[in-house]
GROMACS .gro file of C-alpha atoms in nm:
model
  350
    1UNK     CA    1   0.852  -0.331   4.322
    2UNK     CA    2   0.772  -0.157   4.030
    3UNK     CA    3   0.775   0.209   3.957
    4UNK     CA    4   0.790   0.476   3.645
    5UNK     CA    5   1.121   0.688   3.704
    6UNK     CA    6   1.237   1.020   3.556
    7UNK     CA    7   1.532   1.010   3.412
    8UNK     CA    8   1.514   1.367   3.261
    9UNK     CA    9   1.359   1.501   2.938
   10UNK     CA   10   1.133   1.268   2.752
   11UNK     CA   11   1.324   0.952   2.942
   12UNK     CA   12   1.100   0.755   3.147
   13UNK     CA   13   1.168   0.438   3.248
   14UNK     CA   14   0.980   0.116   3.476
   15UNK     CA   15   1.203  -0.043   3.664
   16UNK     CA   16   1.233  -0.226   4.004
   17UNK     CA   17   1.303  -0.018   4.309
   18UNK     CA   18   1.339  -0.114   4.649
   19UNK     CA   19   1.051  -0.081   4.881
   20UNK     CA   20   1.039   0.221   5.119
   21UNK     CA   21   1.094   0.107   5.469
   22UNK     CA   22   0.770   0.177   5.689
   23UNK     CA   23   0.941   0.381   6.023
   24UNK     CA   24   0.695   0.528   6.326
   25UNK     CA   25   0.454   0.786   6.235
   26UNK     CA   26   0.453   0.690   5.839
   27UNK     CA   27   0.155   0.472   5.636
   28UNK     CA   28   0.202   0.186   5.350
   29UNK     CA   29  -0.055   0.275   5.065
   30UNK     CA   30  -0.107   0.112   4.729
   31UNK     CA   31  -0.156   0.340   4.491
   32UNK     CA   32  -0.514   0.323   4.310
   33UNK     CA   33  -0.500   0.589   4.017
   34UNK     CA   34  -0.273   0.852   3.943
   35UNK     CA   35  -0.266   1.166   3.767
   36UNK     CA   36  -0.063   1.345   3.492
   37UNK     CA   37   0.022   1.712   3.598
   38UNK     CA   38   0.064   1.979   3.374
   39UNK     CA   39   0.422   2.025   3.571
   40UNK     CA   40   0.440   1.655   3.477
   41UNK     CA   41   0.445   1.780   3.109
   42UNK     CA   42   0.695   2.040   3.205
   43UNK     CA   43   0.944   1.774   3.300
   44UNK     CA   44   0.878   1.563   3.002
   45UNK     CA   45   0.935   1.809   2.780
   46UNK     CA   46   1.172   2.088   2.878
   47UNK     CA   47   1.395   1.813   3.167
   48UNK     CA   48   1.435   1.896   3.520
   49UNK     CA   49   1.355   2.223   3.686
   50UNK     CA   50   1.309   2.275   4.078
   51UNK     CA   51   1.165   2.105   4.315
   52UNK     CA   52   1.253   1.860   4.090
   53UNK     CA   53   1.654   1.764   4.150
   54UNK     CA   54   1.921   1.711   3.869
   55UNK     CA   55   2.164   1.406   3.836
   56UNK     CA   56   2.386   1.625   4.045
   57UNK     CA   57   2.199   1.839   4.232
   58UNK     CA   58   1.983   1.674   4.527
   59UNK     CA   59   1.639   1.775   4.657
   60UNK     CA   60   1.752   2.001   5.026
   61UNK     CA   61   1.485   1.780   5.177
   62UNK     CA   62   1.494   1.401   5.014
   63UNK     CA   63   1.857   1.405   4.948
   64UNK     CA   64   1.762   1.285   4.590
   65UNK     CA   65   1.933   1.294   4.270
   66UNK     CA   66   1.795   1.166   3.937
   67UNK     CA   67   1.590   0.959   3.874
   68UNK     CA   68   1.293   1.017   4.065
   69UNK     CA   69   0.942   0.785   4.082
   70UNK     CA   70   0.701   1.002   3.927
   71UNK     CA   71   0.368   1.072   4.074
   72UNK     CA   72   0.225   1.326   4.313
   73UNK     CA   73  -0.153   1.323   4.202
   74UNK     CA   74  -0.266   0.985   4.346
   75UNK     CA   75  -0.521   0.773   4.560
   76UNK     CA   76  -0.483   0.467   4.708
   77UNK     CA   77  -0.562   0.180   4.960
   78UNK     CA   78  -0.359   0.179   5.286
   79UNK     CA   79  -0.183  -0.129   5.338
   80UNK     CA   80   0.006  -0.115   5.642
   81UNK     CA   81   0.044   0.127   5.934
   82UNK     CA   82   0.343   0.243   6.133
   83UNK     CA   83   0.390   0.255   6.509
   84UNK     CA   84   0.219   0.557   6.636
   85UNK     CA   85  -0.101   0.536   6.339
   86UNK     CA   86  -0.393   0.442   6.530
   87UNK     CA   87  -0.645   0.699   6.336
   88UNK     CA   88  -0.636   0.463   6.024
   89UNK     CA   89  -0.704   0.134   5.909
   90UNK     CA   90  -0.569  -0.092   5.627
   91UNK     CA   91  -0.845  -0.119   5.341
   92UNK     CA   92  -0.895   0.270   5.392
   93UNK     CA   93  -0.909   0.435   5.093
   94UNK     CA   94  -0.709   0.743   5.071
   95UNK     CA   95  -0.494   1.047   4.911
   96UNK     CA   96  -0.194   1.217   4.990
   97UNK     CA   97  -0.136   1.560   4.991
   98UNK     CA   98   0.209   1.513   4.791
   99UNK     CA   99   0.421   1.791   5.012
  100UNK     CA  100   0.771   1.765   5.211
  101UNK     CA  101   0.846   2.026   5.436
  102UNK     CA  102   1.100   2.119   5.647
  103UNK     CA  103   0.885   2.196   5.932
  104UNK     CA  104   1.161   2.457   6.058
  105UNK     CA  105   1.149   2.736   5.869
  106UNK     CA  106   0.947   3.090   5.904
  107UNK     CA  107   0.677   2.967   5.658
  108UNK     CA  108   0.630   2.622   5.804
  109UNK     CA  109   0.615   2.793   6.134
  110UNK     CA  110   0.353   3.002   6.075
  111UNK     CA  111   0.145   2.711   5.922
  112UNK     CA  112   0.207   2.861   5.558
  113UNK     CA  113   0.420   2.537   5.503
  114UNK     CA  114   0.332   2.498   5.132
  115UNK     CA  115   0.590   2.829   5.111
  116UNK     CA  116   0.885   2.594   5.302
  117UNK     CA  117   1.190   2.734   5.178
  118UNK     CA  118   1.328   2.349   5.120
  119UNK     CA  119   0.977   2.257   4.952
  120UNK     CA  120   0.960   1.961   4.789
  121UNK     CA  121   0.661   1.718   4.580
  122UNK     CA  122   0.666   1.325   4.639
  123UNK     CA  123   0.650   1.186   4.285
  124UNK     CA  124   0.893   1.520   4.163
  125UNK     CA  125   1.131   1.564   4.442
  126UNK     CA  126   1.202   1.205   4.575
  127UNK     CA  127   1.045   0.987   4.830
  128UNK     CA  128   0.851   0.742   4.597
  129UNK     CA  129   0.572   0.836   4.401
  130UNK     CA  130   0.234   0.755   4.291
  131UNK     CA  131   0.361   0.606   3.961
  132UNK     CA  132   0.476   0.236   4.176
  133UNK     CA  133   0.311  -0.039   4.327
  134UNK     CA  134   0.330   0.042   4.723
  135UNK     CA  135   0.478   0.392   4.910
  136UNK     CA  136   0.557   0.508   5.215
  137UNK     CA  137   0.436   0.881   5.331
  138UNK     CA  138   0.353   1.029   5.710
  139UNK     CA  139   0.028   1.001   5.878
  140UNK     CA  140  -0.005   1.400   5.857
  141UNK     CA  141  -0.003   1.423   5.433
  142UNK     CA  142  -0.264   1.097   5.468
  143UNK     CA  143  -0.606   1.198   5.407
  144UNK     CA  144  -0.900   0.925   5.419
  145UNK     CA  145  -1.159   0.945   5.145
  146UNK     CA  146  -1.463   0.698   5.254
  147UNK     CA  147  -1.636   0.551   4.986
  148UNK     CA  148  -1.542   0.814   4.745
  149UNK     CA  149  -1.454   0.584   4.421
  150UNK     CA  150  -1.034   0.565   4.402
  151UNK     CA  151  -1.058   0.730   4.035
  152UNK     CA  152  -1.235   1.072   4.135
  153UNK     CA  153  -0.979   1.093   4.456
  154UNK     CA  154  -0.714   1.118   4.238
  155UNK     CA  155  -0.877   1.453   4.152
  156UNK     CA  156  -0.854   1.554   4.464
  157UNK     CA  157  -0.505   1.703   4.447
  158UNK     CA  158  -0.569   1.952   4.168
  159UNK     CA  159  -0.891   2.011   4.315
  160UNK     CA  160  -0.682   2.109   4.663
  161UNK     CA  161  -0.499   2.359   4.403
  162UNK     CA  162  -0.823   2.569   4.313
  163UNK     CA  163  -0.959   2.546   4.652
  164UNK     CA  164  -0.608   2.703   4.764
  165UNK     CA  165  -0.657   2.976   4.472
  166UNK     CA  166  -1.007   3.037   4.591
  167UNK     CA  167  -0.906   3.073   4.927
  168UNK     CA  168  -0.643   3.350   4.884
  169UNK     CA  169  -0.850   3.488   4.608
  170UNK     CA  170  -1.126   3.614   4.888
  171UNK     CA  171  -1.381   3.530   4.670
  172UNK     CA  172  -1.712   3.499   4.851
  173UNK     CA  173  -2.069   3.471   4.727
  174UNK     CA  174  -2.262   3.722   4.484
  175UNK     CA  175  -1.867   3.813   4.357
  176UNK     CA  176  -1.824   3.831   3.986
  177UNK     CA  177  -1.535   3.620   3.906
  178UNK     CA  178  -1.335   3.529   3.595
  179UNK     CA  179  -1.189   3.232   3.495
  180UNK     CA  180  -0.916   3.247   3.221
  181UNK     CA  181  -0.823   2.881   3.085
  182UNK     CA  182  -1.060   2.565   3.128
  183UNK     CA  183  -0.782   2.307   3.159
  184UNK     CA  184  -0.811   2.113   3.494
  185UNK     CA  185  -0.736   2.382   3.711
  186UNK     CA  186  -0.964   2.637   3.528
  187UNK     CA  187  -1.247   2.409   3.526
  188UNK     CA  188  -1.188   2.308   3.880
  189UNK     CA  189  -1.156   2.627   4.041
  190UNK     CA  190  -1.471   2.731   3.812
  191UNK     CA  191  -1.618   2.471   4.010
  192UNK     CA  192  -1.526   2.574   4.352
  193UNK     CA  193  -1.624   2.962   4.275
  194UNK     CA  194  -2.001   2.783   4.177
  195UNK     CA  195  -1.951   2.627   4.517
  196UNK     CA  196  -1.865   2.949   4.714
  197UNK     CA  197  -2.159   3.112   4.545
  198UNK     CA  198  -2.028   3.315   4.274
  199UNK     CA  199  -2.096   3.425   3.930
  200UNK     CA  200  -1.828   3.236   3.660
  201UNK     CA  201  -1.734   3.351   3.346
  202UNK     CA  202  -1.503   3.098   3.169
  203UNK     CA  203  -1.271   3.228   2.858
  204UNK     CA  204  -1.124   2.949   2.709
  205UNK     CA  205  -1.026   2.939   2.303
  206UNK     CA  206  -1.121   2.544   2.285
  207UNK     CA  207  -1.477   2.483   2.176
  208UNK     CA  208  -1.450   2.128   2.327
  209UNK     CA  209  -1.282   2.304   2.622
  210UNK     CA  210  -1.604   2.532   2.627
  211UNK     CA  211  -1.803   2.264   2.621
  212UNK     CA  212  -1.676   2.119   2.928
  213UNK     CA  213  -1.684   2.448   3.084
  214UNK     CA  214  -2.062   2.523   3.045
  215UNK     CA  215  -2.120   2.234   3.296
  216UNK     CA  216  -1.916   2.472   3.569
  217UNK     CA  217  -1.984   2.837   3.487
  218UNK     CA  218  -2.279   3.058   3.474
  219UNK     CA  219  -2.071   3.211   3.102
  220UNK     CA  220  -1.862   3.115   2.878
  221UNK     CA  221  -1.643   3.320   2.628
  222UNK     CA  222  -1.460   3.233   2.305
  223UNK     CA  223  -1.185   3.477   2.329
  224UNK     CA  224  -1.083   3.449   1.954
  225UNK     CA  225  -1.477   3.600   1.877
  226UNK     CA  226  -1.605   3.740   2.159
  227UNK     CA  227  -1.496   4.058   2.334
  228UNK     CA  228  -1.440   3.955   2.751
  229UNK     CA  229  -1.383   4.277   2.886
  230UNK     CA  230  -1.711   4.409   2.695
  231UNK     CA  231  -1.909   4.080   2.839
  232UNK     CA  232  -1.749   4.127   3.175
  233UNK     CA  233  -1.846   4.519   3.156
  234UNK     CA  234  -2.239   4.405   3.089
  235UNK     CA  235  -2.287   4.150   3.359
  236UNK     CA  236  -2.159   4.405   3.592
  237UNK     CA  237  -2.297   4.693   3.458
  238UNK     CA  238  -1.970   4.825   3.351
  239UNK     CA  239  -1.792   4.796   3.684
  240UNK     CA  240  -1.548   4.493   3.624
  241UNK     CA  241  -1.492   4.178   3.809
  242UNK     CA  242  -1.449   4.132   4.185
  243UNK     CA  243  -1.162   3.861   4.092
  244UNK     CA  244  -0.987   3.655   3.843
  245UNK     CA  245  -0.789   3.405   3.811
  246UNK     CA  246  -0.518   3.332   3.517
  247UNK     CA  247  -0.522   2.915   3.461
  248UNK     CA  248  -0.335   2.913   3.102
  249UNK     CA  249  -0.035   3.016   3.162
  250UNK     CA  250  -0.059   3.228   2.859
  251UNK     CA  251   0.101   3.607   2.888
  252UNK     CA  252  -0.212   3.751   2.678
  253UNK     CA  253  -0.463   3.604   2.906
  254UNK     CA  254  -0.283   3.747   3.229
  255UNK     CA  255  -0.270   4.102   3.072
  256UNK     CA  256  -0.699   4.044   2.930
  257UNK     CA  257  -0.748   3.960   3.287
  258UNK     CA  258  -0.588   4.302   3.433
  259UNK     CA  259  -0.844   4.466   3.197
  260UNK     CA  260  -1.172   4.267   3.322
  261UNK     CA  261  -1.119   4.351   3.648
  262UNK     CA  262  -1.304   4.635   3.866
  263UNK     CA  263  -1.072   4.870   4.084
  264UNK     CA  264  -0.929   4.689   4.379
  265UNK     CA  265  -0.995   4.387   4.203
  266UNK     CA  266  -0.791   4.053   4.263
  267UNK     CA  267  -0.664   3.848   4.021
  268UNK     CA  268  -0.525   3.517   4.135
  269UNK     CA  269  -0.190   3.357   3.907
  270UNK     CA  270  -0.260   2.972   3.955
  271UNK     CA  271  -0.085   2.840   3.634
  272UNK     CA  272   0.277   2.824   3.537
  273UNK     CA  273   0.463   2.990   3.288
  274UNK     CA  274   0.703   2.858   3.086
  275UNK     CA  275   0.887   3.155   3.105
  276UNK     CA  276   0.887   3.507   3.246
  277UNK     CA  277   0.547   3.736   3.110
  278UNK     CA  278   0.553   4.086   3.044
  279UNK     CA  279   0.277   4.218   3.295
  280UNK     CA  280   0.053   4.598   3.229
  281UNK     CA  281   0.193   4.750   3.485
  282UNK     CA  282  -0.038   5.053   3.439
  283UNK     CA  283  -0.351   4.845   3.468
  284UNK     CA  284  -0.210   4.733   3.849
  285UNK     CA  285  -0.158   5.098   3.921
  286UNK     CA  286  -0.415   5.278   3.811
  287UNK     CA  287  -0.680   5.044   3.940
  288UNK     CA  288  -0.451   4.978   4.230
  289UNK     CA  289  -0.487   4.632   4.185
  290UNK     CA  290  -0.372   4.319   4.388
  291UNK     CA  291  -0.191   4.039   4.195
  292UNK     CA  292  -0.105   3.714   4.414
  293UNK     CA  293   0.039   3.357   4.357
  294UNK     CA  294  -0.061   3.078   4.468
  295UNK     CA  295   0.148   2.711   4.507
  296UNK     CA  296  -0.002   2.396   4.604
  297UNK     CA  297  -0.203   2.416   4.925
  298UNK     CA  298  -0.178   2.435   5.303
  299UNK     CA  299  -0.475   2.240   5.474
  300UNK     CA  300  -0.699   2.254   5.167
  301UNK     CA  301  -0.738   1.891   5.128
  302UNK     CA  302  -1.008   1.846   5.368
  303UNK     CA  303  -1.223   2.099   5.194
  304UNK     CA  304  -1.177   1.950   4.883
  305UNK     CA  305  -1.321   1.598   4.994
  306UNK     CA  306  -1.582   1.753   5.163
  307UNK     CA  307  -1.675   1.906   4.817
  308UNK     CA  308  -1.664   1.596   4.648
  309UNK     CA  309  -1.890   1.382   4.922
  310UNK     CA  310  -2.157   1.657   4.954
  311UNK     CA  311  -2.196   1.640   4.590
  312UNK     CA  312  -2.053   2.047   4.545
  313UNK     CA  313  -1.794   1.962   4.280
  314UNK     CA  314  -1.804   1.677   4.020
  315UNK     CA  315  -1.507   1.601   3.901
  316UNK     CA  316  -1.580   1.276   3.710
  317UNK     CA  317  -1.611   1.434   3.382
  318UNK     CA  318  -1.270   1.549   3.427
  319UNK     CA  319  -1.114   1.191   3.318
  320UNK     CA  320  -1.042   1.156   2.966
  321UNK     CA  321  -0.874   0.855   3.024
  322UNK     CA  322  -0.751   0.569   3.218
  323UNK     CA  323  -0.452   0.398   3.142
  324UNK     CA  324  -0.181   0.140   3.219
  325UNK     CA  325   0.164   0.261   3.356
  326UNK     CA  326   0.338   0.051   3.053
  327UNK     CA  327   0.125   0.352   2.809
  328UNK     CA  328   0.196   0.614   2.967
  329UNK     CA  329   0.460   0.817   2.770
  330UNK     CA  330   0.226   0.720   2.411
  331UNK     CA  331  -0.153   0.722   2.542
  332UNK     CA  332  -0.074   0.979   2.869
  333UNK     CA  333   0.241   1.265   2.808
  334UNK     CA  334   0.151   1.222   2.383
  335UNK     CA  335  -0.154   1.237   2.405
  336UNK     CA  336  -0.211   1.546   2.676
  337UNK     CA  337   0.069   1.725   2.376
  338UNK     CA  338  -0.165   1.597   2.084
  339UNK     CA  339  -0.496   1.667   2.134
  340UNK     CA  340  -0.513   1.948   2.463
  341UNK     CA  341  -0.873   2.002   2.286
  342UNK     CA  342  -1.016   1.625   2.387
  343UNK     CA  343  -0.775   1.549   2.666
  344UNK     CA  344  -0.818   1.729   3.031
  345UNK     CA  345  -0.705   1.435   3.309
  346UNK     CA  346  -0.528   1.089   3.218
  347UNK     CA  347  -0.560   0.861   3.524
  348UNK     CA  348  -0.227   0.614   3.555
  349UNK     CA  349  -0.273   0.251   3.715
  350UNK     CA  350   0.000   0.074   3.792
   0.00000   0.00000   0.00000
């Protein structure tokens, strides 16, 4: 079959893999539409970094070396079902929540298993991808969709990230919350605070970006003309924000966000940084503040759908584009570099 590999910096390649073989407890999906990450980017352009392997260094749970079939933001149709899947049906359409765990560990244990200390994505860390014609994965990271159209399920993975964010953020409704960045996973977990009930503020440079971002939050800032912590100071009447929630990736947004919020206030890191930000310390001390991660998900999925079907999140304006797998380093990776301004999710068919 057919399948986009990574090779390693800016070296993809389609080639013919064998097929997965379809063992007890495990489902045969098609993939529909897939995603491109921005940790898809990462790999692109700066080569392999964990939980993606090297070309000597295997993945502790696939066993792995490069190359790798790319891929962990997907939907799909469910072709065939292993001994043991009676919950399931072929024709279903579906996602995957893109995780391998060790299921040993402290973390997996206690149910926390997107903190496995061997954690692993499919489509970064081995075991087939989204990015190729058919793939195996087990029952438990198989998630039905209904009717939902195969192009907005592929959404549902990212979504899964800002309803993790949310989640550990504690935001609940009436809160005050700031979002800073309106990529994907700003303008998704913008949407998920609107579902929870509280009041967004957006801060995002990009005036198409903005744009996009009025459709999600009750305000939206331009950062390079508009003061955030002074708007933040008069919706709350100079207290701060209950919680906020750094999507960029950017070290001046983190520290801006320290500043917006209200003593005791949360913020939430969901983006990655290319490197290692200098943090305000004093900001976290004097307004003894709490400052958590957050990875992935841990039984978020279901949530996520559910906000989808009941009509709580839309996250069809969210594709910019749908493309073949034979145009994806030129009209996908190029183009999310090029033009960040017009470009927020480039859906992949194989």
């Amino acid at each position: 079959m057919k399948a986009v590999r990574y090779y390693g910096k800016e070296d993809l390649r389609i080639e013919d893999v064998p097929e997965q073989e379809l063992v007890p407890g495990t489902v045969r999906i098609a993939p529909a539409w897939t995603g491109i990450c921005g940790s898809d980017l990462h790999l692109y352009l700066d080569g392999p970094l964990p939980p993606a392997p090297s070309t000597d260094q295997p993945h502790p749970i696939s066993g792995e070396t490069l190359p790798v079939t790319l891929g962990h933001e997907f939907s799909g149709v469910v072709e065939e079902l292993g001994e043991g899947v009676d919950d399931l049906a072929v024709g279903d359409h579906v996602v995957v929540e893109p995780l391998m765990v060790c299921g040993e560990c402290g973390p997996c244990q206690e149910g926390r298993y997107n903190l496995c200390v061997k954690m692993g994505f499919i489509g970064i860390s081995g075991r087939g991808g989204g990015l190729s014609e058919h793939i195996v994965v087990e029952r438990r990271f198989v998630h039905p969709v209904g009717d939902m159209p195969l192009d907005q399920a592929a959404l549902i993975e990212p979504l899964a990230v800002a309803v993790h964010a949310v989640r550990l953020s504690g935001a609940t409704t009436g809160d005050l919350a700031v979002v800073g960045g309106a990529g994907p996973i700003g303008l998704l977990t913008a949407a998920v605070l609107k579902a929870t009930g509280a009041t967004v503020v957006v801060s995002e440079p990009s005036a198409a970006r903005r744009e996009r971002a009025a459709s999600v939050a009750d305000h939206v800032v331009d950062p390079g003309s508009e003061d955030l912590v002074a708007k933040v100071a008069e919706l709350s009447g100079g207290e701060g924000a209950a919680v906020a929630y750094e999507c960029a990736g950017v070290p001046a947004v983190l520290n801006v966000l320290l500043d917006v919020l209200k003593p005791g206030g949360v913020l939430q890191v969901v983006a990655l940084f290319s490197g290692r930000p200098e943090i305000n310390i004093a900001q976290v001390l004097m307004k003894e503040l709490d400052v958590r991660g957050a990875i992935g998900y841990a039984g978020d999925h279901e949530y996520a759908i559910r906000l989808v079907q009941e009509g709580k999140v839309d996250v069809a304006p969210l594709i910019t584009g749908r493309i073949a797998a034979d145009d994806i380093v030129e009209q996908g990776y190029r183009t999310l570099v090029n033009d960040k301004e017009h470009s927020v999710k480039i859906l992949v068919h194989m």
